[in-house]
JSON list of C-alpha atoms in Angstrom, two decimals:
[
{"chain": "A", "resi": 1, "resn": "UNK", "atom": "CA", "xyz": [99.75, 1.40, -85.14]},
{"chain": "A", "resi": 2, "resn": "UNK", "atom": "CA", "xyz": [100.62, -0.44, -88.49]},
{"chain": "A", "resi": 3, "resn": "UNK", "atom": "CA", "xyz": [98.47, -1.13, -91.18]},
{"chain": "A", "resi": 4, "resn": "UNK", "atom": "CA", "xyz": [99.16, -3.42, -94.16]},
{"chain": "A", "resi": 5, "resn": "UNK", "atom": "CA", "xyz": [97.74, -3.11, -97.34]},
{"chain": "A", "resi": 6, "resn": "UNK", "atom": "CA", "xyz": [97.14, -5.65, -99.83]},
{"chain": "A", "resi": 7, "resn": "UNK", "atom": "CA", "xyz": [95.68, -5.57, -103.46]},
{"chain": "A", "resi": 8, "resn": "UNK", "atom": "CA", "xyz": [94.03, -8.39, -104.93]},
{"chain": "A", "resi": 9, "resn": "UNK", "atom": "CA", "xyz": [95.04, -8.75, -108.39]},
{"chain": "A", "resi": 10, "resn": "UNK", "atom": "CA", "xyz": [97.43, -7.81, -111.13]},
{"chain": "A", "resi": 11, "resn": "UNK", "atom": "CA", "xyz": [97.83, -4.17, -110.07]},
{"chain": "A", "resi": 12, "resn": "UNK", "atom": "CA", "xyz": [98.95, -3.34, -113.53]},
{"chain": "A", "resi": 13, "resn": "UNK", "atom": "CA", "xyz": [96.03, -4.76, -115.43]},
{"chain": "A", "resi": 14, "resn": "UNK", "atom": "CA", "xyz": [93.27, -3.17, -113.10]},
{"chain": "A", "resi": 15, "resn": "UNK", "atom": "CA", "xyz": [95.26, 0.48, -113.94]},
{"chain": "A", "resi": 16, "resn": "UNK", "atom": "CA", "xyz": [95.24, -0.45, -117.50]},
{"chain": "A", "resi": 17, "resn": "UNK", "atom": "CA", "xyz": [91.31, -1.66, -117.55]},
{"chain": "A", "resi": 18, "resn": "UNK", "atom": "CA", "xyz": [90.66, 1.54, -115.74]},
{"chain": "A", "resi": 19, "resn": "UNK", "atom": "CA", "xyz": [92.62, 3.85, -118.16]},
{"chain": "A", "resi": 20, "resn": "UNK", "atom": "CA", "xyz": [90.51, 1.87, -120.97]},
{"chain": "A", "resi": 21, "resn": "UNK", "atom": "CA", "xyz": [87.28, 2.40, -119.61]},
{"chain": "A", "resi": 22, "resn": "UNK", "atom": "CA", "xyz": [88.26, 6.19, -119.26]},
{"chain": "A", "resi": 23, "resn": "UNK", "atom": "CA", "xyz": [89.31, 5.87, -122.80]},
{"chain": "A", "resi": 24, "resn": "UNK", "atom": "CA", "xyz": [86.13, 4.85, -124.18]},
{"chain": "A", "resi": 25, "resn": "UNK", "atom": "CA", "xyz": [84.00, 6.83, -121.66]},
{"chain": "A", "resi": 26, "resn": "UNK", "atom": "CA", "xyz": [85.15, 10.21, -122.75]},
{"chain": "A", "resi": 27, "resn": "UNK", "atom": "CA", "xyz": [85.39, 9.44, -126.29]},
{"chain": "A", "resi": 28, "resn": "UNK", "atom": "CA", "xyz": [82.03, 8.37, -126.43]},
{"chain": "A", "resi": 29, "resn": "UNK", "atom": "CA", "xyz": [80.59, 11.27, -124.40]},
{"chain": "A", "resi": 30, "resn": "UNK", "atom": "CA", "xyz": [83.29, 13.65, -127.12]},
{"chain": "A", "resi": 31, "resn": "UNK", "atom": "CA", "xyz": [81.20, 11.91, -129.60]},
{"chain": "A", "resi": 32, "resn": "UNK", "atom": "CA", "xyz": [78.04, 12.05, -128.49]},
{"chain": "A", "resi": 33, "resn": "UNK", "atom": "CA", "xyz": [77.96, 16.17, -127.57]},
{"chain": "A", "resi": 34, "resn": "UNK", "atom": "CA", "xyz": [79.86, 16.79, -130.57]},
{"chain": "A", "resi": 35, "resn": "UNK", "atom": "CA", "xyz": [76.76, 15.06, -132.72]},
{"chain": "A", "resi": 36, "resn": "UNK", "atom": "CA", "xyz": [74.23, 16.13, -130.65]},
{"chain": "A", "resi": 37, "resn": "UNK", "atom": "CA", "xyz": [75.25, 20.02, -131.23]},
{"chain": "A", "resi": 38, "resn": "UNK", "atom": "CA", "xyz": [75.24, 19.24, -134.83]},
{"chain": "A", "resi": 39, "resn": "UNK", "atom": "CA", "xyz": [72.01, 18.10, -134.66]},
{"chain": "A", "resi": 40, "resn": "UNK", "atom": "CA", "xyz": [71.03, 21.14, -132.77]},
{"chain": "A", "resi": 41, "resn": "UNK", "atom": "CA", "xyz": [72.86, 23.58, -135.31]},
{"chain": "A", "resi": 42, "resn": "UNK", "atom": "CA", "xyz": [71.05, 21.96, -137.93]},
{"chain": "A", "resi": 43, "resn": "UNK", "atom": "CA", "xyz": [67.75, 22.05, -137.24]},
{"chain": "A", "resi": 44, "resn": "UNK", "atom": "CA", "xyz": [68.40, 25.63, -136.28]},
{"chain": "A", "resi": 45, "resn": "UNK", "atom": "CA", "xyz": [69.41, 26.59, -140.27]},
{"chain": "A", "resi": 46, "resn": "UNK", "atom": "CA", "xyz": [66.98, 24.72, -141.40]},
{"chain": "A", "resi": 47, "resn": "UNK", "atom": "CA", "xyz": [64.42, 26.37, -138.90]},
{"chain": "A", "resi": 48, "resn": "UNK", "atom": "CA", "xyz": [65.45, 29.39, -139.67]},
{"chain": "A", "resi": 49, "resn": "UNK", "atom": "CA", "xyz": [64.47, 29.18, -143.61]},
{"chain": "A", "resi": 50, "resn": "UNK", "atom": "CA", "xyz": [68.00, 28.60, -145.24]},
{"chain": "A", "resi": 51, "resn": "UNK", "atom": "CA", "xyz": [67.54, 25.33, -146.85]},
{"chain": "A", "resi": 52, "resn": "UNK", "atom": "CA", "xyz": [68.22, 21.43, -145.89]},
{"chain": "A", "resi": 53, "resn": "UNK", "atom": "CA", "xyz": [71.11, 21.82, -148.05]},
{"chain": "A", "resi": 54, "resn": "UNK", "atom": "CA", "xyz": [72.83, 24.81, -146.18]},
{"chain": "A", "resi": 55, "resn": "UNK", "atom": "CA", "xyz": [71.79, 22.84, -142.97]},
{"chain": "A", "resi": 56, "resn": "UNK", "atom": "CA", "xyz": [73.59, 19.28, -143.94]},
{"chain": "A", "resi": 57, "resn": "UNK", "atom": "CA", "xyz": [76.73, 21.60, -144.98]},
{"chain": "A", "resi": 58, "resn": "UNK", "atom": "CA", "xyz": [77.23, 21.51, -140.66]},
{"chain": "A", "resi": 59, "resn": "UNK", "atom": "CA", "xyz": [79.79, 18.91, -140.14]},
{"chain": "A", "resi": 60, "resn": "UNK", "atom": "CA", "xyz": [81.16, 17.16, -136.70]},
{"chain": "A", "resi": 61, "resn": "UNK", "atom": "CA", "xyz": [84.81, 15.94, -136.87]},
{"chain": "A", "resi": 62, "resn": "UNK", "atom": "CA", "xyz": [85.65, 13.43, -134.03]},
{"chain": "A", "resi": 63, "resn": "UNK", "atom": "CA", "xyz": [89.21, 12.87, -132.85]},
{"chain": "A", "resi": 64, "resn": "UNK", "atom": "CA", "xyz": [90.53, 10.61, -132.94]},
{"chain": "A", "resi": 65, "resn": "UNK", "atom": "CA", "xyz": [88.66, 8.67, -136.19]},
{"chain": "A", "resi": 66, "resn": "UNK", "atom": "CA", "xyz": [89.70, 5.68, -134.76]},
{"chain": "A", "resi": 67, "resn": "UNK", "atom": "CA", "xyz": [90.63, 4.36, -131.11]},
{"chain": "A", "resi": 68, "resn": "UNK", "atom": "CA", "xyz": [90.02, 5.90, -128.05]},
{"chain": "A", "resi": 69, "resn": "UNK", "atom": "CA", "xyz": [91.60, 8.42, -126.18]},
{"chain": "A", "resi": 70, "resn": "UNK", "atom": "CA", "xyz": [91.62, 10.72, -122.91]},
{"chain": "A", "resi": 71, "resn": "UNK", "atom": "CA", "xyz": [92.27, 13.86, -125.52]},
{"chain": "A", "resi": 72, "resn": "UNK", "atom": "CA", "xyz": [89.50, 13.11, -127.55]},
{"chain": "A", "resi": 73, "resn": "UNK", "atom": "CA", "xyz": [87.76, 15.86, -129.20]},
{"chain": "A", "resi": 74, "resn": "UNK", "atom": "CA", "xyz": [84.90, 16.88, -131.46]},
{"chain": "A", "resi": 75, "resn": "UNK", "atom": "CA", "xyz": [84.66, 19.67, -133.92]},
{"chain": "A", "resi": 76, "resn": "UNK", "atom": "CA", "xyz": [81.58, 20.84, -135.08]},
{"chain": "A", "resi": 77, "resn": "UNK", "atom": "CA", "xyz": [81.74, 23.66, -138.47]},
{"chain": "A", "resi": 78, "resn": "UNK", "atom": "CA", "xyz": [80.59, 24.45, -141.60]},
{"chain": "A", "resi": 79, "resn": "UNK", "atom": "CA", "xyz": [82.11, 23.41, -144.35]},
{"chain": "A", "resi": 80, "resn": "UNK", "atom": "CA", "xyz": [83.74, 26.21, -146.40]},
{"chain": "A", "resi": 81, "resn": "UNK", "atom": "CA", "xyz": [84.43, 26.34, -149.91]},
{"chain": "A", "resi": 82, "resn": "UNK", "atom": "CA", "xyz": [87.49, 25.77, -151.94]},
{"chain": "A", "resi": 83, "resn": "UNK", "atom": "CA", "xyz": [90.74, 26.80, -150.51]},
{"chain": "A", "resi": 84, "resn": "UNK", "atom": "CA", "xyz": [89.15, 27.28, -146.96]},
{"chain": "A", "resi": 85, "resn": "UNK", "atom": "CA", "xyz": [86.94, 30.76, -147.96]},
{"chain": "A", "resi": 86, "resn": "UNK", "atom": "CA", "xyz": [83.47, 31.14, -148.87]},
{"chain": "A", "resi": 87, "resn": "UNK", "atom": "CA", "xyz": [81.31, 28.32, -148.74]},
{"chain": "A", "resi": 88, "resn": "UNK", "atom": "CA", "xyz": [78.56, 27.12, -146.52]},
{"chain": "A", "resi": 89, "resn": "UNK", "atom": "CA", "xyz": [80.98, 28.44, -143.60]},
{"chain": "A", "resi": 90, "resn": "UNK", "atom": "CA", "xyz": [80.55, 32.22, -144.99]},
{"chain": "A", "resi": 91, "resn": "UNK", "atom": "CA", "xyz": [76.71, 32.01, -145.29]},
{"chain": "A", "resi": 92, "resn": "UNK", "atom": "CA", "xyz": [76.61, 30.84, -141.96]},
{"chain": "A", "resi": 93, "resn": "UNK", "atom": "CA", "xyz": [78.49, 33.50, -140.85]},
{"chain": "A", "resi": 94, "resn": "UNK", "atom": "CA", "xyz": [76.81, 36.04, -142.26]},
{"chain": "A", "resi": 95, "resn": "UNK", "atom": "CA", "xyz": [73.35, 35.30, -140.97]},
{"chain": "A", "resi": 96, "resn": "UNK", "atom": "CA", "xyz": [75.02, 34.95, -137.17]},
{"chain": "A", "resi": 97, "resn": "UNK", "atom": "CA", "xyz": [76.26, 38.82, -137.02]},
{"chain": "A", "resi": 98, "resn": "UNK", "atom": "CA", "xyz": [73.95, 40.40, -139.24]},
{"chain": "A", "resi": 99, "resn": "UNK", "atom": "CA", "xyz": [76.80, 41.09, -141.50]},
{"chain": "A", "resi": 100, "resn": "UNK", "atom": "CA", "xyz": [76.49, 44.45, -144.00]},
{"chain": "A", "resi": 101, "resn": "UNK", "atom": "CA", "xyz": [77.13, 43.22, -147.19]},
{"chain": "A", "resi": 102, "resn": "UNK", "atom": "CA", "xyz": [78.99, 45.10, -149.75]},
{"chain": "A", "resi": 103, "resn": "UNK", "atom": "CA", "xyz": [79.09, 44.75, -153.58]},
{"chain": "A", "resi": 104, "resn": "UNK", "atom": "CA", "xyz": [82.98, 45.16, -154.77]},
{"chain": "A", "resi": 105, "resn": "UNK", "atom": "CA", "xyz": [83.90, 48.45, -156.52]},
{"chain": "A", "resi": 106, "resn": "UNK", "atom": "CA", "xyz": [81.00, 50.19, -158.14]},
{"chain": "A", "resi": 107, "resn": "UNK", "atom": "CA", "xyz": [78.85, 46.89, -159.05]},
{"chain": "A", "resi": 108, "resn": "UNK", "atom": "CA", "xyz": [75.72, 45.67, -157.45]},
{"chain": "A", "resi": 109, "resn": "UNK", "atom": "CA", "xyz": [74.65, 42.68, -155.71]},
{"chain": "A", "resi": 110, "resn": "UNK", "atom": "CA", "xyz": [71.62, 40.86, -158.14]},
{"chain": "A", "resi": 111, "resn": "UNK", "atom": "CA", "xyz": [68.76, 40.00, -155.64]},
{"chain": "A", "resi": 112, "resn": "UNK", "atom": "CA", "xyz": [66.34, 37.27, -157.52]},
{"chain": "A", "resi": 113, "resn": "UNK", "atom": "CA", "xyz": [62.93, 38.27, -156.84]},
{"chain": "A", "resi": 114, "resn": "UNK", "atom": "CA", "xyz": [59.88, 35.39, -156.76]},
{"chain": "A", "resi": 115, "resn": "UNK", "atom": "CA", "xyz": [59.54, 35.21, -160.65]},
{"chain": "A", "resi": 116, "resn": "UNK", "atom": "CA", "xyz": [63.88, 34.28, -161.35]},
{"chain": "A", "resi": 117, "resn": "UNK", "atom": "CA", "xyz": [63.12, 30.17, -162.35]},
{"chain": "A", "resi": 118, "resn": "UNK", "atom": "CA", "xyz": [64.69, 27.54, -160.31]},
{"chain": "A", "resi": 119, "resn": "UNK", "atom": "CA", "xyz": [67.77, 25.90, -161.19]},
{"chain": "A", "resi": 120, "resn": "UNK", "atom": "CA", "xyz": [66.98, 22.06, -160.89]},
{"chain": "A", "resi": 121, "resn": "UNK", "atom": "CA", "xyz": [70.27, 20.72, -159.38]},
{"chain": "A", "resi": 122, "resn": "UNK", "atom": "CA", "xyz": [71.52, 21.83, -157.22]},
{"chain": "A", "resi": 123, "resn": "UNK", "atom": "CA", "xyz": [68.15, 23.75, -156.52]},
{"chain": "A", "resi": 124, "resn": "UNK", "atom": "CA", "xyz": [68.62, 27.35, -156.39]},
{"chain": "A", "resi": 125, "resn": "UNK", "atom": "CA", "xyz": [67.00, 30.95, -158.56]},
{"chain": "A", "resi": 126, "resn": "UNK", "atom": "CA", "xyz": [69.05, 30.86, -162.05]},
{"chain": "A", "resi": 127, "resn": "UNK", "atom": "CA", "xyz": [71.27, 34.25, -162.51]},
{"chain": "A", "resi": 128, "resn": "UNK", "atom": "CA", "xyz": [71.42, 36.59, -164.70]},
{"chain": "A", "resi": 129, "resn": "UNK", "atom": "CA", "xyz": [73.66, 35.25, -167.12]},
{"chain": "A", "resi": 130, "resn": "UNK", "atom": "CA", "xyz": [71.55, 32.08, -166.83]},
{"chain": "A", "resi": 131, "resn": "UNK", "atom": "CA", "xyz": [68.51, 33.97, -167.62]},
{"chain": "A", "resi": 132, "resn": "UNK", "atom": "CA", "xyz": [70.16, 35.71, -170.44]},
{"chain": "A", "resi": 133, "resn": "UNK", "atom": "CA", "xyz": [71.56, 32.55, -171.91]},
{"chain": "A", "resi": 134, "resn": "UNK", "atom": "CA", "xyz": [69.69, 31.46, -175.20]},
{"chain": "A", "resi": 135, "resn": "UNK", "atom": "CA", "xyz": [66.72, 29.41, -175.13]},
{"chain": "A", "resi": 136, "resn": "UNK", "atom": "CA", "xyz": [68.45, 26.01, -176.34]},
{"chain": "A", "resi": 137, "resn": "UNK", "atom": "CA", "xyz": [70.73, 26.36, -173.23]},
{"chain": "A", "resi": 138, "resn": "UNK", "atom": "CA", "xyz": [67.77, 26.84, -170.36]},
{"chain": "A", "resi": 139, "resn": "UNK", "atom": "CA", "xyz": [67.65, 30.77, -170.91]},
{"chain": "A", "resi": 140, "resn": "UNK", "atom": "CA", "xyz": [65.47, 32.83, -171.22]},
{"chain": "A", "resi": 141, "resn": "UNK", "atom": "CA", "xyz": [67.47, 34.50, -174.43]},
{"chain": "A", "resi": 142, "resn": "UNK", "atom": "CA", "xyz": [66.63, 37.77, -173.71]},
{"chain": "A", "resi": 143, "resn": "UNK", "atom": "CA", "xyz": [68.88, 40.88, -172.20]},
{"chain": "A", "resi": 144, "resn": "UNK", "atom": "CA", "xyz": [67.61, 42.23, -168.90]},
{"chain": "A", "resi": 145, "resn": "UNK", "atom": "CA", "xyz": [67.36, 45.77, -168.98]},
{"chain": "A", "resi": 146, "resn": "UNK", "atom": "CA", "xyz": [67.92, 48.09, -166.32]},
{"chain": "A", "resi": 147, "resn": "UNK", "atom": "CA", "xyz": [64.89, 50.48, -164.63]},
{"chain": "A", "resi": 148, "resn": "UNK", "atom": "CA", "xyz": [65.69, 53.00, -161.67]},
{"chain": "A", "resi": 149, "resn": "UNK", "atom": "CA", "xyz": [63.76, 53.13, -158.56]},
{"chain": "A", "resi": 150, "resn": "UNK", "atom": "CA", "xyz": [62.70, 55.97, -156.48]},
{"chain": "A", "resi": 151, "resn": "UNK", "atom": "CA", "xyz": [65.12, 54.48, -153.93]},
{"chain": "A", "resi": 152, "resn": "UNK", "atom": "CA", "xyz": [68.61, 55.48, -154.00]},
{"chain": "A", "resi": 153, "resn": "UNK", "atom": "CA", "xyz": [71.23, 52.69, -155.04]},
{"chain": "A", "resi": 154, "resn": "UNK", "atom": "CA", "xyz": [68.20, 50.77, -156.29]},
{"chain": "A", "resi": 155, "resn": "UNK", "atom": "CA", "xyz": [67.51, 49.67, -159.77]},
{"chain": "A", "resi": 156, "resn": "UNK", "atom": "CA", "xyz": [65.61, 46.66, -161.23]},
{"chain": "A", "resi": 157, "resn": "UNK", "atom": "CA", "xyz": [66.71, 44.49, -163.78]},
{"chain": "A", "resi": 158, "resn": "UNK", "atom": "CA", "xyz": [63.23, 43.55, -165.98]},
{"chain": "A", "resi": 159, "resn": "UNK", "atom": "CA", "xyz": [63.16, 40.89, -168.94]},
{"chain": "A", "resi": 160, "resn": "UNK", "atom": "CA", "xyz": [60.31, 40.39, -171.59]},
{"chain": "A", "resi": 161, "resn": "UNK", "atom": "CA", "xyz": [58.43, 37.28, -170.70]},
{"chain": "A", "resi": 162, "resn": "UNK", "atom": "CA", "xyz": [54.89, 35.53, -171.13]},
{"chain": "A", "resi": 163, "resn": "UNK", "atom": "CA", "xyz": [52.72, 33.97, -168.53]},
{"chain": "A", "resi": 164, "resn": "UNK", "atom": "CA", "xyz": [51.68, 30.20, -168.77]},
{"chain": "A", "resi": 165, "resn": "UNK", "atom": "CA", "xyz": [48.24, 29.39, -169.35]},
{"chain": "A", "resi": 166, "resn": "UNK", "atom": "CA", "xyz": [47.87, 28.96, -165.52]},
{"chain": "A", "resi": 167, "resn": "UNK", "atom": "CA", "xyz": [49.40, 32.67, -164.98]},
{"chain": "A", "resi": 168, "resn": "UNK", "atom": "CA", "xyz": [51.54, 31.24, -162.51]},
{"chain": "A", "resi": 169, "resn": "UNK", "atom": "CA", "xyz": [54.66, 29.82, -164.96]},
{"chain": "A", "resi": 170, "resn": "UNK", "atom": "CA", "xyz": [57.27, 32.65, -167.25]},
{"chain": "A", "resi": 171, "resn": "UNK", "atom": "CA", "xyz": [58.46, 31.01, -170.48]},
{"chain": "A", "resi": 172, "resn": "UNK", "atom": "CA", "xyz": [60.85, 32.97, -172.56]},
{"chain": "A", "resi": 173, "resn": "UNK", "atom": "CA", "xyz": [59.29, 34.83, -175.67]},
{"chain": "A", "resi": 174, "resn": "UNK", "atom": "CA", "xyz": [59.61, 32.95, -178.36]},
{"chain": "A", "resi": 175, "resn": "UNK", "atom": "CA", "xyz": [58.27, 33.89, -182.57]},
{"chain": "A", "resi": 176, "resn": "UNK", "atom": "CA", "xyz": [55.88, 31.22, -182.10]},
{"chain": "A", "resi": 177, "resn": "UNK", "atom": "CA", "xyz": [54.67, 32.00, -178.61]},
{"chain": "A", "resi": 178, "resn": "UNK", "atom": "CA", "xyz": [53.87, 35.62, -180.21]},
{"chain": "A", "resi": 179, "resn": "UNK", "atom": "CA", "xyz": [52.41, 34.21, -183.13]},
{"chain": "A", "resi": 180, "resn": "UNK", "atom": "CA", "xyz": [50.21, 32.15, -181.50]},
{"chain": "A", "resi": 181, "resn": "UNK", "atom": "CA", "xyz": [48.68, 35.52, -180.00]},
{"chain": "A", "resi": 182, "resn": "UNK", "atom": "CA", "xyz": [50.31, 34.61, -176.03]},
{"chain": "A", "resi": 183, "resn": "UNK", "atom": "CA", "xyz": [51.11, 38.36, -175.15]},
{"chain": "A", "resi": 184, "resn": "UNK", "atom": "CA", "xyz": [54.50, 38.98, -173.69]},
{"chain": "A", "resi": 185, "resn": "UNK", "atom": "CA", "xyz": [54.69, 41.48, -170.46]},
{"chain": "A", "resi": 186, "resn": "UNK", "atom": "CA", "xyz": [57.37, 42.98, -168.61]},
{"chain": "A", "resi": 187, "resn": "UNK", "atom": "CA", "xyz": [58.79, 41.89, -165.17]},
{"chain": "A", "resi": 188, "resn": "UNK", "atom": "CA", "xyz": [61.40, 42.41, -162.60]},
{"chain": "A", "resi": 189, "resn": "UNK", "atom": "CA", "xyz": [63.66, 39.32, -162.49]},
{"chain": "A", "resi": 190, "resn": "UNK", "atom": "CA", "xyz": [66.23, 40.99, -160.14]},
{"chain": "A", "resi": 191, "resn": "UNK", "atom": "CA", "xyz": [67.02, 44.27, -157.55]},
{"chain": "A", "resi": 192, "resn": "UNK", "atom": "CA", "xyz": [70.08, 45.25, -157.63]},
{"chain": "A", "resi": 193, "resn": "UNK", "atom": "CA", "xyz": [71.07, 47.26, -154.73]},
{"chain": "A", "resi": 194, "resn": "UNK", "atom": "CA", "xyz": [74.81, 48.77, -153.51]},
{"chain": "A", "resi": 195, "resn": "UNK", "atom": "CA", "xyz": [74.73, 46.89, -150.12]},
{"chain": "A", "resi": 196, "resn": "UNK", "atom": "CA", "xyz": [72.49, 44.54, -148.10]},
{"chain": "A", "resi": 197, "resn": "UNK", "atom": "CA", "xyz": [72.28, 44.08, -144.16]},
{"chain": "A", "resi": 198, "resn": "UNK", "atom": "CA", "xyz": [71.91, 40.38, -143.60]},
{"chain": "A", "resi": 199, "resn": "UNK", "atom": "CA", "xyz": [69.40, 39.26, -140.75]},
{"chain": "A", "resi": 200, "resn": "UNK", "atom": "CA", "xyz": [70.59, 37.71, -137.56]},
{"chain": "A", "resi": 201, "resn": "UNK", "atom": "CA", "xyz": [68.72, 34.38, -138.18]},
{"chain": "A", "resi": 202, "resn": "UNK", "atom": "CA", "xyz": [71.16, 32.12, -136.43]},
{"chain": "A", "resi": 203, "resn": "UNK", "atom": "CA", "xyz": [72.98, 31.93, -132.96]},
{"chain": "A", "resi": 204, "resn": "UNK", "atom": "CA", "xyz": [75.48, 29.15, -132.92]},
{"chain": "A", "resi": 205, "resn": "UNK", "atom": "CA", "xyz": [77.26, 30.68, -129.41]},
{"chain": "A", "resi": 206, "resn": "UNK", "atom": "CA", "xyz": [74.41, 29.52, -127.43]},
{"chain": "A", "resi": 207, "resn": "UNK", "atom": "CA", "xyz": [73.84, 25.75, -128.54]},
{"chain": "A", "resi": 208, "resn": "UNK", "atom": "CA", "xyz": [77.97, 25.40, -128.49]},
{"chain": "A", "resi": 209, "resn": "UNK", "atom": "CA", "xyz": [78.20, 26.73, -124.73]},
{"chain": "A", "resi": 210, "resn": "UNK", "atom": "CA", "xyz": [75.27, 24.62, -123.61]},
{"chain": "A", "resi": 211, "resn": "UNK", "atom": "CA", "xyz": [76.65, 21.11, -125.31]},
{"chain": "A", "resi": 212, "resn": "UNK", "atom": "CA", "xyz": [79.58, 22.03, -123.58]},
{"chain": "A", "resi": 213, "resn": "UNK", "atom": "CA", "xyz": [78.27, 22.13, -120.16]},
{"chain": "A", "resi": 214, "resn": "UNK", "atom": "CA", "xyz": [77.42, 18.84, -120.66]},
{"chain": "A", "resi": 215, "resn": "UNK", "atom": "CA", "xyz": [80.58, 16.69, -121.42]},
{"chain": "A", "resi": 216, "resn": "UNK", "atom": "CA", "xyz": [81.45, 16.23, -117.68]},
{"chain": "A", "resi": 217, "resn": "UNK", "atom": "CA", "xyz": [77.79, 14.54, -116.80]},
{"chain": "A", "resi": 218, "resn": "UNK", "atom": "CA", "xyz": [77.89, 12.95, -120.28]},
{"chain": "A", "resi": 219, "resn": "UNK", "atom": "CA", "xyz": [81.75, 11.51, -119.36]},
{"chain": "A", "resi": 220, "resn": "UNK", "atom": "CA", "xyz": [80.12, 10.36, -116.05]},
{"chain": "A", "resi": 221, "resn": "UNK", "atom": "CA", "xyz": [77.41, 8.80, -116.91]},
{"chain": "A", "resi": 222, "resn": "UNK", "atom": "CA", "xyz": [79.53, 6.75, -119.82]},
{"chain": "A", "resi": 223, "resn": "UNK", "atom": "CA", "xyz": [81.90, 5.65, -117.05]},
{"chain": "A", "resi": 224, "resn": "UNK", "atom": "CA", "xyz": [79.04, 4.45, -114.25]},
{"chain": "A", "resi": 225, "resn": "UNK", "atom": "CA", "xyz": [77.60, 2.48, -117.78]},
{"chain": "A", "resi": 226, "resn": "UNK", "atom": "CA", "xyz": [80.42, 0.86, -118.06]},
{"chain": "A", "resi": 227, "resn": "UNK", "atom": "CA", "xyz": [81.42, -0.43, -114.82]},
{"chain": "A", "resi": 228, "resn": "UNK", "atom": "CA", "xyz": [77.91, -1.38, -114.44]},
{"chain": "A", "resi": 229, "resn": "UNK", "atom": "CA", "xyz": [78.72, -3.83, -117.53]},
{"chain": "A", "resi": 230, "resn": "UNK", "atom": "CA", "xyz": [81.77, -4.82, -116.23]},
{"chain": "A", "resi": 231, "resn": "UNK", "atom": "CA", "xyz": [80.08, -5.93, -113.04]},
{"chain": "A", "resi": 232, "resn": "UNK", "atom": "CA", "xyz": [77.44, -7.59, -114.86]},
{"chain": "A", "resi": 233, "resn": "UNK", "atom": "CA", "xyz": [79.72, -9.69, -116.77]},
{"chain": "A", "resi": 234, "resn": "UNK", "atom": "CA", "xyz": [78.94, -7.82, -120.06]}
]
């Protein structure tokens, strides 16, 4: 029996469209799972009570930036601080293992209670050296002084203060404050404690495994889109 076989075309440019429209399929679908477990990671933070702006500090690199490629590949983090440590990328990490968190030789870690003041930008409880700080410079310009707890390795750190007219504001005591007969009162601005265990709040494993598991459909599905153009003259 012999059989001849014949193609119809430029064999070399239907290889090359087909390469291209692998190309394009995978890096889209790269692109698409990468953003889409950003998304997920995201809303997760944010869910989870950390803050919009610990939540936008998850970041998707897709490779390559530009072009299209059968390697491409998406990486999905959060963006440490200076130098590669710390940073939105520690905080993260923290919350995922329930990390025990240690204060460095014989200090404490400063825990802001509900009455520390907001800083404005970026929006976050003022320290205690910001408290301290003199009144002309957003202080409070007063020394927080330390009171012991019936808790081991817990103190309190307690500044003179006085109560807006609506009881719910602190403004820092001030001559003319006192003068004008405002009373000042006594409250904890921080605990300060030896160690803290941090919460499990986030799983990141999960989202990242189940994205994953979706690439091959995703690459699939680009692929059948795009010969379905390609028939349709698109």
């Amino acid at each position: 029996m012999k059989i001849n076989v014949s193609i119809n075309g430029d064999l070399a440019k239907i290889l090359a469209t087909d390469a291209k429209a692998a190309e394009g399929a995978v890096t889209t679908a790269v692109r698409k799972v990468g953003e889409g477990l950003k998304s997920e990671l995201r809303a997760q933070v944010a869910g989870a009570g950390l803050g919009r702006r610990l939540a936008n500090a998850v970041r998707a690199n897709i490779y390559p930036e530009k072009g299209e490629s059968l390697s491409a590949a998406a990486f999905v983090y959060a963006r440490p601080g200076k130098g590669g440590h710390g940073g939105a990328a520690n905080i993260v990490a923290a919350f995922e293992d329930g990390s025990l968190i240690r204060a460095n030789g014989g200090t404490y870690l400063a825990i802001p209670t509900e009455h520390v003041p907001m800083k404005s930008s970026p929006r976050r409880p003022m320290t205690p050296g910001e408290l301290k700080a003199s009144v002309k410079s957003g202080g409070f310009g007063q020394d927080l002084k330390i009171v012991p707890t019936n808790k081991p390795g817990v103190v309190l750190l307690v500044m003179p203060v006085i109560r807006s007219a609506n009881g719910k504001g602190l403004r820092p005591v001030t001559p003319r404050r006192i003068s004008a007969g405002q009373t000042q009162e006594w409250v904890a601005m921080f605990i300060l404690v030896r160690q803290v265990q941090m919460p499990r709040l986030l799983d990141w494993k999960t989202p990242a495994e189940n994205w994953g598991s979706r690439l091959e459909g995703a690459v699939l599905s680009e692929w059948e889109a795009r010969e379905r153009a390609a028939r349709n003259g698109e």
